[in-house]
Short mmCIF file of C-alpha atoms in Angstrom, two decimals:
data_model
loop_
_atom_site.label_atom_id
_atom_site.label_comp_id
_atom_site.label_asym_id
_atom_site.label_seq_id
_atom_site.Cartn_x
_atom_site.Cartn_y
_atom_site.Cartn_z
CA UNK G 1 -79.15 -105.23 48.71
CA UNK G 2 -79.66 -107.59 51.63
CA UNK G 3 -77.87 -106.96 54.89
CA UNK G 4 -75.30 -109.42 56.16
CA UNK G 5 -75.01 -110.65 59.74
CA UNK G 6 -71.58 -109.02 59.74
CA UNK G 7 -73.21 -105.60 59.32
CA UNK G 8 -75.17 -106.13 62.54
CA UNK G 9 -71.96 -107.04 64.37
CA UNK G 10 -70.13 -104.05 62.87
CA UNK G 11 -72.82 -101.58 63.96
CA UNK G 12 -73.11 -103.10 67.43
CA UNK G 13 -69.32 -102.81 67.82
CA UNK G 14 -69.35 -99.20 66.63
CA UNK G 15 -72.53 -97.97 68.32
CA UNK G 16 -72.81 -100.23 71.34
CA UNK G 17 -76.14 -101.29 72.78
CA UNK G 18 -77.90 -98.93 75.18
CA UNK G 19 -81.20 -100.10 76.64
CA UNK G 20 -82.21 -96.62 77.76
CA UNK G 21 -82.38 -93.21 76.17
CA UNK G 22 -79.10 -91.33 76.06
CA UNK G 23 -77.60 -88.32 74.35
CA UNK G 24 -75.05 -89.12 71.68
CA UNK G 25 -71.84 -87.15 71.06
CA UNK G 26 -73.90 -84.40 69.38
CA UNK G 27 -76.41 -84.23 72.25
CA UNK G 28 -79.15 -85.97 70.23
CA UNK G 29 -81.45 -88.43 71.98
CA UNK G 30 -80.71 -91.99 70.92
CA UNK G 31 -81.57 -95.51 72.11
CA UNK G 32 -80.70 -99.11 71.33
CA UNK G 33 -78.00 -99.47 68.71
CA UNK G 34 -77.58 -95.85 67.68
CA UNK G 35 -81.30 -95.33 66.92
CA UNK G 36 -81.99 -91.61 66.66
CA UNK G 37 -85.19 -90.75 68.52
CA UNK G 38 -84.58 -87.01 68.82
CA UNK G 39 -87.55 -85.23 67.24
CA UNK G 40 -85.38 -82.19 66.48
CA UNK G 41 -83.62 -84.26 63.80
CA UNK G 42 -86.63 -86.23 62.57
CA UNK G 43 -85.98 -89.20 64.82
CA UNK G 44 -88.57 -91.39 66.49
CA UNK G 45 -90.15 -94.80 66.21
CA UNK G 46 -92.85 -96.12 63.94
CA UNK G 47 -96.35 -96.97 65.08
CA UNK G 48 -95.54 -100.67 64.60
CA UNK G 49 -92.50 -100.30 66.84
CA UNK G 50 -94.56 -98.50 69.49
CA UNK G 51 -97.15 -101.31 69.41
CA UNK G 52 -94.38 -103.92 69.65
CA UNK G 53 -93.01 -102.19 72.75
CA UNK G 54 -96.51 -101.97 74.23
CA UNK G 55 -97.12 -105.69 73.64
CA UNK G 56 -93.89 -106.55 75.46
CA UNK G 57 -94.67 -104.12 78.30
CA UNK G 58 -98.14 -105.59 78.77
CA UNK G 59 -96.80 -109.14 78.85
CA UNK G 60 -94.37 -108.04 81.58
CA UNK G 61 -97.16 -106.28 83.51
CA UNK G 62 -99.40 -109.38 83.38
CA UNK G 63 -96.53 -111.55 84.63
CA UNK G 64 -95.89 -109.08 87.47
CA UNK G 65 -99.60 -109.06 88.38
CA UNK G 66 -99.71 -112.87 88.50
CA UNK G 67 -96.60 -113.01 90.65
CA UNK G 68 -97.74 -110.28 93.07
CA UNK G 69 -101.44 -111.11 93.39
CA UNK G 70 -102.47 -114.75 93.69
CA UNK G 71 -106.07 -113.67 93.04
CA UNK G 72 -105.31 -111.92 89.73
CA UNK G 73 -106.46 -114.85 87.55
CA UNK G 74 -109.77 -115.04 89.43
CA UNK G 75 -110.75 -111.59 88.12
CA UNK G 76 -112.79 -111.07 84.97
CA UNK G 77 -110.95 -109.68 81.92
CA UNK G 78 -112.10 -106.08 82.49
CA UNK G 79 -110.83 -105.94 86.06
CA UNK G 80 -107.59 -107.66 85.04
CA UNK G 81 -107.22 -104.89 82.44
CA UNK G 82 -107.55 -102.28 85.21
CA UNK G 83 -104.80 -103.92 87.28
CA UNK G 84 -102.50 -104.26 84.25
CA UNK G 85 -103.18 -100.65 83.24
CA UNK G 86 -102.26 -99.48 86.74
CA UNK G 87 -99.05 -101.55 86.74
CA UNK G 88 -98.19 -100.15 83.31
CA UNK G 89 -98.75 -96.62 84.59
CA UNK G 90 -97.07 -96.71 88.01
CA UNK G 91 -95.19 -99.99 88.29
CA UNK G 92 -95.95 -102.95 90.51
CA UNK G 93 -94.53 -101.18 93.59
CA UNK G 94 -96.90 -98.28 93.04
CA UNK G 95 -99.90 -100.57 92.72
CA UNK G 96 -98.91 -102.47 95.86
CA UNK G 97 -99.19 -99.14 97.68
CA UNK G 98 -102.97 -99.20 97.12
CA UNK G 99 -103.48 -101.63 100.01
CA UNK G 100 -107.11 -100.69 100.73
CA UNK G 101 -108.07 -101.01 97.06
CA UNK G 102 -106.26 -104.35 96.77
CA UNK G 103 -107.98 -105.70 99.89
CA UNK G 104 -111.36 -104.63 98.49
CA UNK G 105 -110.58 -106.35 95.18
CA UNK G 106 -109.73 -109.58 97.01
CA UNK G 107 -113.09 -109.33 98.79
CA UNK G 108 -114.81 -108.50 95.46
CA UNK G 109 -116.08 -105.29 97.10
CA UNK G 110 -116.09 -103.31 93.87
CA UNK G 111 -117.62 -100.11 95.29
CA UNK G 112 -114.86 -99.80 97.88
CA UNK G 113 -112.17 -100.76 95.37
CA UNK G 114 -113.35 -98.02 92.98
CA UNK G 115 -113.62 -95.50 95.82
CA UNK G 116 -110.09 -96.23 97.00
CA UNK G 117 -108.70 -95.86 93.49
CA UNK G 118 -110.36 -92.46 93.16
CA UNK G 119 -109.40 -91.42 96.70
CA UNK G 120 -105.72 -91.09 95.80
CA UNK G 121 -103.04 -88.71 94.59
CA UNK G 122 -102.85 -90.88 91.43
CA UNK G 123 -106.26 -89.48 90.42
CA UNK G 124 -104.90 -85.95 90.17
CA UNK G 125 -101.74 -87.16 88.43
CA UNK G 126 -103.55 -88.95 85.58
CA UNK G 127 -106.60 -86.72 85.32
CA UNK G 128 -110.32 -87.15 85.92
CA UNK G 129 -111.21 -88.85 82.64
CA UNK G 130 -108.72 -91.67 82.98
CA UNK G 131 -109.29 -92.11 86.72
CA UNK G 132 -113.08 -92.25 86.39
CA UNK G 133 -112.92 -94.67 83.47
CA UNK G 134 -110.70 -97.14 85.34
CA UNK G 135 -112.73 -96.77 88.55
CA UNK G 136 -115.91 -97.41 86.58
CA UNK G 137 -114.40 -100.52 85.01
CA UNK G 138 -113.38 -101.73 88.47
CA UNK G 139 -116.83 -101.00 89.90
CA UNK G 140 -118.90 -102.59 87.12
CA UNK G 141 -116.64 -105.08 85.34
CA UNK G 142 -117.63 -103.34 82.07
#
């Protein structure tokens, strides 16, 4: 059986559209148009859906990087990946707070940029492995 456009309209009218997680009338976590994501009842998203969300998030992060940092497109791909990863993790406002690191990046002073990234509370929040990997990418471009 194929679905009709009317079914979409019916469900949207009945469920509404919520662009954030919320608890339904039974206290189960839901999102979108009544999409159950509560693990207690077998809810969630597929890997394809997770990758779709990631793709959209990364496109937004790249656009934010280009808008915020006029030097972003002058970086090699690896260092652009570091900036986008940081924006993805802490938002553009959070990344803008790394003023010493950002100044070092503009000057292409990779040692200082890596040092400043590691010399932060963020390092303890994300853990040593992740912090050292991103700092290494920033330092070496590899």
